[in-house]
Amino acid sequence: MVRAARKERVERAPAWMMRQAGRYMKEYRDLAVKHPSFRERSETTDLICEITLQPFRAFQPDGVILFSDILTPFPAFGIDFEIDDYKGPMLEKTIRSAEDLKMLHDVDLSKVEFVGESLSILRREVGDDAAVLGFVGAPWTLCTYIVEGQSTSTYKTIKSMCFSAPDVLHKLLSSVADALAVYVGYQIDSGAQVIQVFDSWGGQLPPHMWEEWSKPYIERVVRKVNETHPGVPITLYANGNGGLLERMATLPVDTIGLDWTIDMADGRRRCGDKAVQGNVDPVVLFADQDAIEKAVRDVCAKAGPTGHVLNLGHGVLVGTPEENVKHFFDVSKTITY
Ligand code: CP3
């Protein structure tokens, strides 16, 4: 995976999935009955390692993504949160004014020691059989939660702030970006070999607004990490990024993640010299095995033999049959260059 992200020669496209661990796996659901709190599952070293390794043992993917959340580092810079099983992330206090910004403080990595510990253990456990992936949310995507206080379908409050309180929002994004650069460095020091930046809600911005409100802050994180930890491949993913690809490709990242709403051949062309990842519609995993094999072969053919990381266009959906996830990985291993 590391070689593929660097566009070096590989034998076949390495494969992993976003939300590789999670509710579609029975083993995970059973563990979640015993440990019903998501905060506990994602903040206890033993549980993090166990959950991360569940899909690794079941499917032998080429990448192992730390079981964690994009909100996990929030308490390390002054923001508390809860995860509700149905509603998702919930924040008691939001940041919408200059006064609210006082809540933020410099990163205190001692609040996320379980992340570093888990990455070190995982690196030892998977050895050279797979790459260990660390990740962060992009500043814009994280700020949708910090400003809105929960998931949203319209992004009304934060987008309004772009017009009504631009200075506050720029300061908030800057502080979050600086904290994330430290947090990513810590993940790499602890064992992460590839970093994925999830700008999951970047595609909710019109492209000219993404240029102002998301891109510079991703750049701020990536430039700092490239400076402190050169050579570690960074992937940038945004959901709904069909209108953003050329703009994303101007960032100093190695790989661009594609959702499923564009053709891989077009995506490949539009991402210039970057490696590409993703693009398989997560719903294909509900189809029969021939359809899955066809989708994998199709995306590999269109992406070509260099700089391709095989993945879905977004995370594995709840209810996905586990045997179909296995089939995806099994097929991937038969498509050699
Ligand atoms: O989905 C994406 O676009 C990826 C980026 C992202 C993550 N968390 C990474 C993640 C986003 C946008 C979130 C926020 C979040 N956290 C949500 C979505 C809410 C919304 O606004 O739509 C939810 C439901 C959570 C809480 C959460 N995170 C749960 C319940 C789980 C467990 C897995 C499951 O499906 O039950 C997670 C895990 C998680 N979030 C991982 C990652 C990368 C785990 C690593 C993996 O296996 O991929």
mmCIF file of C-alpha atoms and ligand atoms in Angstrom:
data_model
loop_
_atom_site.group_PDB
_atom_site.id
_atom_site.type_symbol
_atom_site.label_atom_id
_atom_site.label_comp_id
_atom_site.label_asym_id
_atom_site.label_seq_id
_atom_site.Cartn_x
_atom_site.Cartn_y
_atom_site.Cartn_z
ATOM 1 C CA MET A 1 0.000 0.000 0.000
ATOM 2 C CA VAL A 2 2.799 2.399 0.818
ATOM 3 C CA ARG A 3 4.466 1.659 -2.520
ATOM 4 C CA ALA A 4 1.168 2.052 -4.401
ATOM 5 C CA ALA A 5 0.540 5.431 -2.737
ATOM 6 C CA ARG A 6 4.021 6.510 -3.833
ATOM 7 C CA LYS A 7 3.293 5.309 -7.384
ATOM 8 C CA GLU A 8 6.081 2.748 -7.178
ATOM 9 C CA ARG A 9 5.878 -0.672 -8.821
ATOM 10 C CA VAL A 10 3.480 -3.134 -7.155
ATOM 11 C CA GLU A 11 2.341 -6.667 -7.971
ATOM 12 C CA ARG A 12 -1.375 -5.828 -7.665
ATOM 13 C CA ALA A 13 -3.610 -3.072 -6.307
ATOM 14 C CA PRO A 14 -3.537 -3.114 -2.498
ATOM 15 C CA ALA A 15 -7.029 -3.183 -0.970
ATOM 16 C CA TRP A 16 -8.694 -1.946 2.217
ATOM 17 C CA MET A 17 -12.100 -0.470 3.061
ATOM 18 C CA MET A 18 -13.287 2.610 4.851
ATOM 19 C CA ARG A 19 -15.284 1.605 7.948
ATOM 20 C CA GLN A 20 -13.588 -1.743 7.596
ATOM 21 C CA ALA A 21 -14.478 -2.543 11.207
ATOM 22 C CA GLY A 22 -17.987 -1.913 12.433
ATOM 23 C CA ARG A 23 -21.563 -2.886 12.708
ATOM 24 C CA TYR A 24 -21.762 -5.025 9.551
ATOM 25 C CA MET A 25 -19.557 -7.589 11.380
ATOM 26 C CA LYS A 26 -21.233 -9.973 13.838
ATOM 27 C CA GLU A 27 -18.046 -10.206 15.869
ATOM 28 C CA TYR A 28 -18.158 -6.408 16.337
ATOM 29 C CA ARG A 29 -21.870 -6.374 17.229
ATOM 30 C CA ASP A 30 -21.268 -9.074 19.869
ATOM 31 C CA LEU A 31 -18.413 -7.075 21.370
ATOM 32 C CA ALA A 32 -20.567 -3.930 21.321
ATOM 33 C CA VAL A 33 -23.195 -5.704 23.457
ATOM 34 C CA LYS A 34 -20.571 -6.235 26.151
ATOM 35 C CA HIS A 35 -19.153 -2.713 25.709
ATOM 36 C CA PRO A 36 -22.148 -0.583 24.719
ATOM 37 C CA SER A 37 -20.392 2.784 24.796
ATOM 38 C CA PHE A 38 -18.694 3.877 21.563
ATOM 39 C CA ARG A 39 -16.394 6.129 23.594
ATOM 40 C CA GLU A 40 -15.278 3.092 25.610
ATOM 41 C CA ARG A 41 -14.795 0.925 22.500
ATOM 42 C CA SER A 42 -12.770 3.610 20.732
ATOM 43 C CA GLU A 43 -10.770 4.843 23.748
ATOM 44 C CA THR A 44 -9.620 1.626 25.401
ATOM 45 C CA THR A 45 -6.399 0.235 23.955
ATOM 46 C CA ASP A 46 -7.352 -3.468 24.195
ATOM 47 C CA LEU A 47 -10.740 -2.876 22.575
ATOM 48 C CA ILE A 48 -9.338 -0.618 19.849
ATOM 49 C CA CYS A 49 -6.760 -3.266 18.902
ATOM 50 C CA GLU A 50 -9.249 -6.126 19.050
ATOM 51 C CA ILE A 51 -11.831 -4.304 16.870
ATOM 52 C CA THR A 52 -9.193 -3.098 14.383
ATOM 53 C CA LEU A 53 -7.929 -6.665 13.987
ATOM 54 C CA GLN A 54 -11.384 -8.254 13.495
ATOM 55 C CA PRO A 55 -11.558 -7.439 9.759
ATOM 56 C CA PHE A 56 -7.814 -8.035 9.377
ATOM 57 C CA ARG A 57 -8.236 -11.620 10.619
ATOM 58 C CA ALA A 58 -11.451 -12.203 8.682
ATOM 59 C CA PHE A 59 -10.464 -10.775 5.271
ATOM 60 C CA GLN A 60 -6.675 -10.172 5.172
ATOM 61 C CA PRO A 61 -6.889 -6.656 3.699
ATOM 62 C CA ASP A 62 -3.660 -4.874 2.750
ATOM 63 C CA GLY A 63 -4.459 -1.934 5.024
ATOM 64 C CA VAL A 64 -5.576 -1.880 8.633
ATOM 65 C CA ILE A 65 -7.283 1.342 9.721
ATOM 66 C CA LEU A 66 -7.194 2.237 13.384
ATOM 67 C CA PHE A 67 -10.595 1.828 15.020
ATOM 68 C CA SER A 68 -11.220 5.363 16.189
ATOM 69 C CA ASP A 69 -13.262 8.369 15.102
ATOM 70 C CA ILE A 70 -12.560 11.732 13.554
ATOM 71 C CA LEU A 71 -13.904 13.296 16.789
ATOM 72 C CA THR A 72 -11.583 11.280 19.055
ATOM 73 C CA PRO A 73 -8.915 14.036 19.383
ATOM 74 C CA PHE A 74 -11.480 16.724 20.353
ATOM 75 C CA PRO A 75 -10.960 16.465 24.150
ATOM 76 C CA ALA A 76 -7.195 16.846 23.579
ATOM 77 C CA PHE A 77 -7.799 20.445 22.471
ATOM 78 C CA GLY A 78 -10.719 21.412 24.672
ATOM 79 C CA ILE A 79 -13.924 20.061 23.135
ATOM 80 C CA ASP A 80 -16.044 17.379 24.753
ATOM 81 C CA PHE A 81 -18.435 15.119 22.838
ATOM 82 C CA GLU A 82 -20.647 12.046 23.065
ATOM 83 C CA ILE A 83 -21.648 9.536 20.404
ATOM 84 C CA ASP A 84 -25.323 8.607 20.407
ATOM 85 C CA ASP A 85 -26.091 5.214 18.836
ATOM 86 C CA TYR A 86 -28.831 6.698 16.677
ATOM 87 C CA LYS A 87 -27.973 10.377 16.294
ATOM 88 C CA GLY A 88 -24.182 10.005 15.992
ATOM 89 C CA PRO A 89 -21.864 12.696 17.411
ATOM 90 C CA MET A 90 -23.376 15.106 19.973
ATOM 91 C CA LEU A 91 -21.558 18.130 21.474
ATOM 92 C CA GLU A 92 -22.824 19.912 24.558
ATOM 93 C CA LYS A 93 -20.927 23.131 23.774
ATOM 94 C CA THR A 94 -20.463 24.517 20.282
ATOM 95 C CA ILE A 95 -18.120 27.240 19.003
ATOM 96 C CA ARG A 96 -19.893 30.069 17.185
ATOM 97 C CA SER A 97 -18.395 33.270 18.634
ATOM 98 C CA ALA A 98 -15.053 34.834 19.556
ATOM 99 C CA GLU A 99 -15.923 34.161 23.200
ATOM 100 C CA ASP A 100 -16.496 30.447 22.464
ATOM 101 C CA LEU A 101 -12.994 30.184 20.927
ATOM 102 C CA LYS A 102 -11.551 30.487 24.451
ATOM 103 C CA MET A 103 -12.597 26.863 24.983
ATOM 104 C CA LEU A 104 -9.711 25.714 22.762
ATOM 105 C CA HIS A 105 -6.248 24.944 24.104
ATOM 106 C CA ASP A 106 -2.964 23.524 22.763
ATOM 107 C CA VAL A 107 -3.034 19.800 22.106
ATOM 108 C CA ASP A 108 -2.554 17.644 25.157
ATOM 109 C CA LEU A 109 -1.506 14.280 23.716
ATOM 110 C CA SER A 110 -1.803 12.634 27.134
ATOM 111 C CA LYS A 111 -5.588 12.682 26.510
ATOM 112 C CA VAL A 112 -5.194 10.402 23.474
ATOM 113 C CA GLU A 113 -2.482 8.041 24.665
ATOM 114 C CA PHE A 114 -4.699 5.074 23.753
ATOM 115 C CA VAL A 115 -4.310 6.093 20.088
ATOM 116 C CA GLY A 116 -0.502 5.966 20.197
ATOM 117 C CA GLU A 117 -0.459 2.773 22.257
ATOM 118 C CA SER A 118 -2.883 1.059 19.889
ATOM 119 C CA LEU A 119 -0.974 2.065 16.761
ATOM 120 C CA SER A 120 2.270 0.687 18.207
ATOM 121 C CA ILE A 121 0.618 -2.618 19.129
ATOM 122 C CA LEU A 122 -1.123 -2.870 15.745
ATOM 123 C CA ARG A 123 2.103 -2.206 13.890
ATOM 124 C CA ARG A 124 3.666 -5.151 15.734
ATOM 125 C CA GLU A 125 0.612 -7.404 15.290
ATOM 126 C CA VAL A 126 0.205 -6.969 11.528
ATOM 127 C CA GLY A 127 3.943 -6.866 10.802
ATOM 128 C CA ASP A 128 4.626 -6.713 7.085
ATOM 129 C CA ASP A 129 1.304 -8.296 6.096
ATOM 130 C CA ALA A 130 -0.519 -4.966 5.891
ATOM 131 C CA ALA A 131 0.017 -1.240 6.288
ATOM 132 C CA VAL A 132 -1.326 0.472 9.406
ATOM 133 C CA LEU A 133 -3.411 3.528 8.582
ATOM 134 C CA GLY A 134 -3.915 6.509 10.842
ATOM 135 C CA PHE A 135 -6.460 9.200 10.058
ATOM 136 C CA VAL A 136 -7.909 12.594 10.874
ATOM 137 C CA GLY A 137 -10.939 14.553 9.794
ATOM 138 C CA ALA A 138 -10.193 17.621 7.674
ATOM 139 C CA PRO A 139 -10.539 20.885 9.633
ATOM 140 C CA TRP A 140 -13.701 21.877 7.709
ATOM 141 C CA THR A 141 -15.361 18.494 8.302
ATOM 142 C CA LEU A 142 -14.476 18.541 12.013
ATOM 143 C CA CYS A 143 -15.724 22.108 12.344
ATOM 144 C CA THR A 144 -19.143 21.087 10.989
ATOM 145 C CA TYR A 145 -19.513 19.127 14.257
ATOM 146 C CA ILE A 146 -17.871 21.805 16.442
ATOM 147 C CA VAL A 147 -20.182 24.522 15.092
ATOM 148 C CA GLU A 148 -23.410 22.605 14.454
ATOM 149 C CA GLY A 149 -23.062 20.454 17.603
ATOM 150 C CA GLN A 150 -24.214 17.324 15.747
ATOM 151 C CA SER A 151 -24.680 15.811 12.296
ATOM 152 C CA THR A 152 -26.566 18.012 9.878
ATOM 153 C CA SER A 153 -28.025 17.633 6.412
ATOM 154 C CA THR A 154 -27.880 21.332 5.473
ATOM 155 C CA TYR A 155 -24.732 22.722 7.204
ATOM 156 C CA LYS A 156 -26.810 25.880 7.712
ATOM 157 C CA THR A 157 -25.097 27.204 10.840
ATOM 158 C CA ILE A 158 -21.489 26.734 9.729
ATOM 159 C CA LYS A 159 -22.126 27.896 6.155
ATOM 160 C CA SER A 160 -23.917 30.987 7.525
ATOM 161 C CA MET A 161 -20.842 31.685 9.643
ATOM 162 C CA CYS A 162 -18.764 31.859 6.448
ATOM 163 C CA PHE A 163 -20.758 35.025 5.714
ATOM 164 C CA SER A 164 -21.681 36.356 9.168
ATOM 165 C CA ALA A 165 -18.586 35.587 11.266
ATOM 166 C CA PRO A 166 -15.735 34.794 8.861
ATOM 167 C CA ASP A 167 -13.005 35.857 11.295
ATOM 168 C CA VAL A 168 -14.232 33.528 14.033
ATOM 169 C CA LEU A 169 -14.518 30.619 11.612
ATOM 170 C CA HIS A 170 -11.060 31.239 10.113
ATOM 171 C CA LYS A 171 -9.561 31.326 13.639
ATOM 172 C CA LEU A 172 -11.367 28.142 14.595
ATOM 173 C CA LEU A 173 -10.189 26.324 11.444
ATOM 174 C CA SER A 174 -6.595 27.510 12.026
ATOM 175 C CA SER A 175 -6.528 26.253 15.615
ATOM 176 C CA VAL A 176 -8.028 22.912 14.624
ATOM 177 C CA ALA A 177 -5.529 22.548 11.742
ATOM 178 C CA ASP A 178 -2.553 23.210 14.038
ATOM 179 C CA ALA A 179 -3.837 20.695 16.587
ATOM 180 C CA LEU A 180 -4.362 18.081 13.866
ATOM 181 C CA ALA A 181 -0.815 18.465 12.512
ATOM 182 C CA VAL A 182 0.532 17.572 15.965
ATOM 183 C CA TYR A 183 -1.945 14.699 16.302
ATOM 184 C CA VAL A 184 -1.021 13.243 12.886
ATOM 185 C CA GLY A 185 2.687 13.465 13.772
ATOM 186 C CA TYR A 186 1.930 11.575 16.971
ATOM 187 C CA GLN A 187 0.091 8.866 14.996
ATOM 188 C CA ILE A 188 3.071 8.474 12.648
ATOM 189 C CA ASP A 189 5.566 8.401 15.536
ATOM 190 C CA SER A 190 3.439 5.667 17.094
ATOM 191 C CA GLY A 191 3.317 3.415 13.999
ATOM 192 C CA ALA A 192 0.937 4.774 11.349
ATOM 193 C CA GLN A 193 2.444 4.211 7.873
ATOM 194 C CA VAL A 194 -0.211 5.941 5.764
ATOM 195 C CA ILE A 195 -2.475 8.838 6.805
ATOM 196 C CA GLN A 196 -5.947 9.448 5.465
ATOM 197 C CA VAL A 197 -7.563 12.875 5.760
ATOM 198 C CA PHE A 198 -11.363 12.601 5.657
ATOM 199 C CA ASP A 199 -12.946 15.771 4.292
ATOM 200 C CA SER A 200 -16.206 13.865 4.317
ATOM 201 C CA TRP A 201 -18.343 17.009 4.234
ATOM 202 C CA GLY A 202 -16.062 19.072 1.962
ATOM 203 C CA GLY A 203 -18.307 18.194 -0.981
ATOM 204 C CA GLN A 204 -21.118 20.099 0.742
ATOM 205 C CA LEU A 205 -19.393 23.363 -0.136
ATOM 206 C CA PRO A 206 -19.595 25.002 -3.546
ATOM 207 C CA PRO A 207 -16.101 24.613 -5.065
ATOM 208 C CA HIS A 208 -15.178 28.310 -4.673
ATOM 209 C CA MET A 209 -16.120 28.074 -0.985
ATOM 210 C CA TRP A 210 -14.177 24.824 -0.560
ATOM 211 C CA GLU A 211 -11.165 26.782 -1.892
ATOM 212 C CA GLU A 212 -11.549 29.297 0.930
ATOM 213 C CA TRP A 213 -12.885 27.252 3.835
ATOM 214 C CA SER A 214 -11.486 23.774 3.487
ATOM 215 C CA LYS A 215 -8.500 23.573 1.164
ATOM 216 C CA PRO A 216 -6.137 26.041 2.937
ATOM 217 C CA TYR A 217 -6.613 24.242 6.230
ATOM 218 C CA ILE A 218 -6.026 20.784 4.780
ATOM 219 C CA GLU A 219 -2.912 22.311 3.208
ATOM 220 C CA ARG A 220 -1.820 23.686 6.585
ATOM 221 C CA VAL A 221 -2.028 20.209 8.154
ATOM 222 C CA VAL A 222 -0.422 18.407 5.209
ATOM 223 C CA ARG A 223 2.472 20.854 4.792
ATOM 224 C CA LYS A 224 3.353 20.620 8.472
ATOM 225 C CA VAL A 225 3.220 16.817 8.427
ATOM 226 C CA ASN A 226 5.260 16.666 5.194
ATOM 227 C CA GLU A 227 7.829 18.856 6.946
ATOM 228 C CA THR A 228 8.009 16.945 10.235
ATOM 229 C CA HIS A 229 7.414 13.449 8.778
ATOM 230 C CA PRO A 230 8.529 13.429 5.132
ATOM 231 C CA GLY A 231 7.822 10.329 3.069
ATOM 232 C CA VAL A 232 4.647 9.190 4.821
ATOM 233 C CA PRO A 233 1.919 8.979 2.154
ATOM 234 C CA ILE A 234 -1.188 11.080 2.757
ATOM 235 C CA THR A 235 -4.566 10.350 1.155
ATOM 236 C CA LEU A 236 -7.273 12.969 0.859
ATOM 237 C CA TYR A 237 -10.870 11.800 0.690
ATOM 238 C CA ALA A 238 -13.949 13.966 0.250
ATOM 239 C CA ASN A 239 -17.461 12.652 -0.201
ATOM 240 C CA GLY A 240 -19.264 14.226 -3.138
ATOM 241 C CA ASN A 241 -16.008 15.445 -4.627
ATOM 242 C CA GLY A 242 -16.908 15.303 -8.330
ATOM 243 C CA GLY A 243 -16.724 19.104 -8.491
ATOM 244 C CA LEU A 244 -13.455 19.271 -6.569
ATOM 245 C CA LEU A 245 -11.041 16.746 -8.082
ATOM 246 C CA GLU A 246 -8.721 19.128 -9.961
ATOM 247 C CA ARG A 247 -8.690 21.419 -6.927
ATOM 248 C CA MET A 248 -7.889 18.538 -4.579
ATOM 249 C CA ALA A 249 -5.072 17.427 -6.871
ATOM 250 C CA THR A 250 -3.251 20.746 -6.345
ATOM 251 C CA LEU A 251 -2.668 19.864 -2.675
ATOM 252 C CA PRO A 252 0.647 18.256 -1.601
ATOM 253 C CA VAL A 253 -1.016 14.885 -0.900
ATOM 254 C CA ASP A 254 -0.092 11.566 -2.520
ATOM 255 C CA THR A 255 -3.470 9.962 -3.137
ATOM 256 C CA ILE A 256 -6.965 11.239 -3.906
ATOM 257 C CA GLY A 257 -9.977 9.233 -2.765
ATOM 258 C CA LEU A 258 -12.871 9.085 -5.228
ATOM 259 C CA ASP A 259 -16.503 8.544 -4.319
ATOM 260 C CA TRP A 260 -18.694 6.402 -6.603
ATOM 261 C CA THR A 261 -20.420 9.173 -8.539
ATOM 262 C CA ILE A 262 -17.664 9.608 -11.105
ATOM 263 C CA ASP A 263 -16.147 7.101 -13.493
ATOM 264 C CA MET A 264 -12.682 5.898 -12.404
ATOM 265 C CA ALA A 265 -11.274 6.617 -15.881
ATOM 266 C CA ASP A 266 -12.446 10.242 -15.623
ATOM 267 C CA GLY A 267 -11.263 10.481 -12.013
ATOM 268 C CA ARG A 268 -7.847 9.139 -12.922
ATOM 269 C CA ARG A 269 -7.486 11.693 -15.699
ATOM 270 C CA ARG A 270 -8.729 14.570 -13.549
ATOM 271 C CA CYS A 271 -6.393 13.802 -10.625
ATOM 272 C CA GLY A 272 -3.268 14.417 -12.730
ATOM 273 C CA ASP A 273 -0.204 12.663 -11.351
ATOM 274 C CA LYS A 274 -1.746 11.657 -7.994
ATOM 275 C CA ALA A 275 -2.417 8.083 -6.977
ATOM 276 C CA VAL A 276 -6.140 7.276 -6.789
ATOM 277 C CA GLN A 277 -8.191 5.276 -4.315
ATOM 278 C CA GLY A 278 -11.807 4.182 -3.913
ATOM 279 C CA ASN A 279 -14.696 4.593 -6.320
ATOM 280 C CA VAL A 280 -16.457 1.208 -5.952
ATOM 281 C CA ASP A 281 -20.090 1.829 -4.974
ATOM 282 C CA PRO A 282 -20.519 0.442 -1.410
ATOM 283 C CA VAL A 283 -23.938 -0.913 -2.466
ATOM 284 C CA VAL A 284 -22.242 -3.331 -4.902
ATOM 285 C CA LEU A 285 -21.407 -5.364 -1.793
ATOM 286 C CA PHE A 286 -25.135 -6.157 -1.503
ATOM 287 C CA ALA A 287 -25.125 -7.676 -5.013
ATOM 288 C CA ASP A 288 -24.119 -11.204 -6.035
ATOM 289 C CA GLN A 289 -20.499 -12.270 -6.189
ATOM 290 C CA ASP A 290 -20.247 -11.995 -9.988
ATOM 291 C CA ALA A 291 -21.309 -8.348 -9.809
ATOM 292 C CA ILE A 292 -18.713 -7.701 -7.100
ATOM 293 C CA GLU A 293 -15.981 -9.324 -9.163
ATOM 294 C CA LYS A 294 -17.017 -7.281 -12.209
ATOM 295 C CA ALA A 295 -16.921 -4.025 -10.204
ATOM 296 C CA VAL A 296 -13.447 -4.809 -8.834
ATOM 297 C CA ARG A 297 -12.073 -5.797 -12.264
ATOM 298 C CA ASP A 298 -13.623 -2.730 -13.859
ATOM 299 C CA VAL A 299 -12.142 -0.261 -11.359
ATOM 300 C CA CYS A 300 -8.700 -1.911 -11.543
ATOM 301 C CA ALA A 301 -8.726 -1.815 -15.352
ATOM 302 C CA LYS A 302 -9.710 1.849 -15.397
ATOM 303 C CA ALA A 303 -7.233 2.885 -12.694
ATOM 304 C CA GLY A 304 -4.315 1.110 -14.390
ATOM 305 C CA PRO A 305 -1.228 -0.518 -12.907
ATOM 306 C CA THR A 306 0.397 2.346 -11.029
ATOM 307 C CA GLY A 307 -0.824 4.457 -8.156
ATOM 308 C CA HIS A 308 -4.080 2.612 -7.440
ATOM 309 C CA VAL A 309 -5.400 1.697 -3.987
ATOM 310 C CA LEU A 310 -8.510 -0.459 -4.275
ATOM 311 C CA ASN A 311 -11.317 0.738 -1.991
ATOM 312 C CA LEU A 312 -14.990 1.662 -1.841
ATOM 313 C CA GLY A 313 -16.257 5.134 -2.690
ATOM 314 C CA HIS A 314 -17.353 5.496 0.948
ATOM 315 C CA GLY A 315 -17.543 3.258 4.028
ATOM 316 C CA VAL A 316 -18.942 -0.279 4.275
ATOM 317 C CA LEU A 317 -22.694 0.077 4.906
ATOM 318 C CA VAL A 318 -24.452 -1.480 7.881
ATOM 319 C CA GLY A 319 -26.107 -4.717 6.743
ATOM 320 C CA THR A 320 -23.408 -5.544 4.160
ATOM 321 C CA PRO A 321 -22.992 -9.366 4.012
ATOM 322 C CA GLU A 322 -19.588 -10.261 5.448
ATOM 323 C CA GLU A 323 -19.007 -12.971 2.842
ATOM 324 C CA ASN A 324 -19.265 -10.302 0.149
ATOM 325 C CA VAL A 325 -16.582 -8.200 1.834
ATOM 326 C CA LYS A 326 -14.438 -11.319 1.862
ATOM 327 C CA HIS A 327 -15.146 -11.916 -1.826
ATOM 328 C CA PHE A 328 -14.047 -8.341 -2.668
ATOM 329 C CA PHE A 329 -10.675 -8.939 -0.986
ATOM 330 C CA ASP A 330 -10.291 -12.463 -2.430
ATOM 331 C CA VAL A 331 -10.909 -11.198 -5.976
ATOM 332 C CA SER A 332 -8.482 -8.306 -5.453
ATOM 333 C CA LYS A 333 -5.666 -10.772 -4.827
ATOM 334 C CA THR A 334 -6.221 -12.539 -8.162
ATOM 335 C CA ILE A 335 -5.851 -9.386 -10.277
ATOM 336 C CA THR A 336 -2.108 -9.130 -10.737
ATOM 337 C CA TYR A 337 -0.377 -6.790 -13.184
HETATM 338 O O1 CP3 B 1 -17.728 8.112 7.101
HETATM 339 C C1 CP3 B 1 -16.910 8.933 6.712
HETATM 340 O O2 CP3 B 1 -17.107 9.808 5.854
HETATM 341 C C2 CP3 B 1 -15.536 8.856 7.296
HETATM 342 C C3 CP3 B 1 -15.193 9.987 8.172
HETATM 343 C C4 CP3 B 1 -15.931 9.960 9.486
HETATM 344 C C5 CP3 B 1 -15.591 9.119 10.568
HETATM 345 N N1 CP3 B 1 -16.400 9.455 11.616
HETATM 346 C C6 CP3 B 1 -14.474 8.181 10.552
HETATM 347 C C7 CP3 B 1 -14.601 6.876 11.209
HETATM 348 C C8 CP3 B 1 -17.012 10.753 9.871
HETATM 349 C C9 CP3 B 1 -17.728 11.797 9.052
HETATM 350 C C10 CP3 B 1 -17.301 10.428 11.235
HETATM 351 C C11 CP3 B 1 -18.301 11.078 12.130
HETATM 352 C C12 CP3 B 1 -19.138 10.067 12.790
HETATM 353 N N2 CP3 B 1 -18.759 9.356 13.897
HETATM 354 C C13 CP3 B 1 -20.382 9.573 12.363
HETATM 355 C C14 CP3 B 1 -21.146 10.054 11.162
HETATM 356 C C15 CP3 B 1 -22.171 11.014 11.570
HETATM 357 C C16 CP3 B 1 -22.700 11.827 10.425
HETATM 358 O O3 CP3 B 1 -22.607 13.067 10.543
HETATM 359 O O4 CP3 B 1 -23.162 11.260 9.423
HETATM 360 C C17 CP3 B 1 -20.778 8.546 13.274
HETATM 361 C C18 CP3 B 1 -22.017 7.718 13.236
HETATM 362 C C19 CP3 B 1 -19.726 8.426 14.211
HETATM 363 C C20 CP3 B 1 -19.591 7.432 15.281
HETATM 364 C C21 CP3 B 1 -18.919 6.186 14.813
HETATM 365 N N3 CP3 B 1 -17.641 6.139 14.264
HETATM 366 C C22 CP3 B 1 -19.377 4.858 14.957
HETATM 367 C C23 CP3 B 1 -20.719 4.465 15.545
HETATM 368 C C24 CP3 B 1 -18.328 4.023 14.462
HETATM 369 C C25 CP3 B 1 -18.252 2.511 14.565
HETATM 370 C C26 CP3 B 1 -18.447 1.804 13.324
HETATM 371 C C27 CP3 B 1 -19.869 1.518 13.048
HETATM 372 O O5 CP3 B 1 -20.257 1.629 11.877
HETATM 373 O O6 CP3 B 1 -20.554 1.166 14.001
HETATM 374 C C28 CP3 B 1 -17.288 4.850 14.008
HETATM 375 C C29 CP3 B 1 -16.021 4.363 13.467
HETATM 376 C C30 CP3 B 1 -15.276 5.189 12.505
HETATM 377 N N4 CP3 B 1 -15.534 6.455 12.109
HETATM 378 C C31 CP3 B 1 -14.093 4.776 11.858
HETATM 379 C C32 CP3 B 1 -13.683 5.814 11.036
HETATM 380 C C33 CP3 B 1 -12.503 5.887 10.084
HETATM 381 C C34 CP3 B 1 -13.456 3.431 12.187
HETATM 382 C C35 CP3 B 1 -12.381 2.905 11.402
HETATM 383 C C36 CP3 B 1 -12.856 2.060 10.256
HETATM 384 O O7 CP3 B 1 -13.044 0.854 10.436
HETATM 385 O O8 CP3 B 1 -12.993 2.639 9.132
#
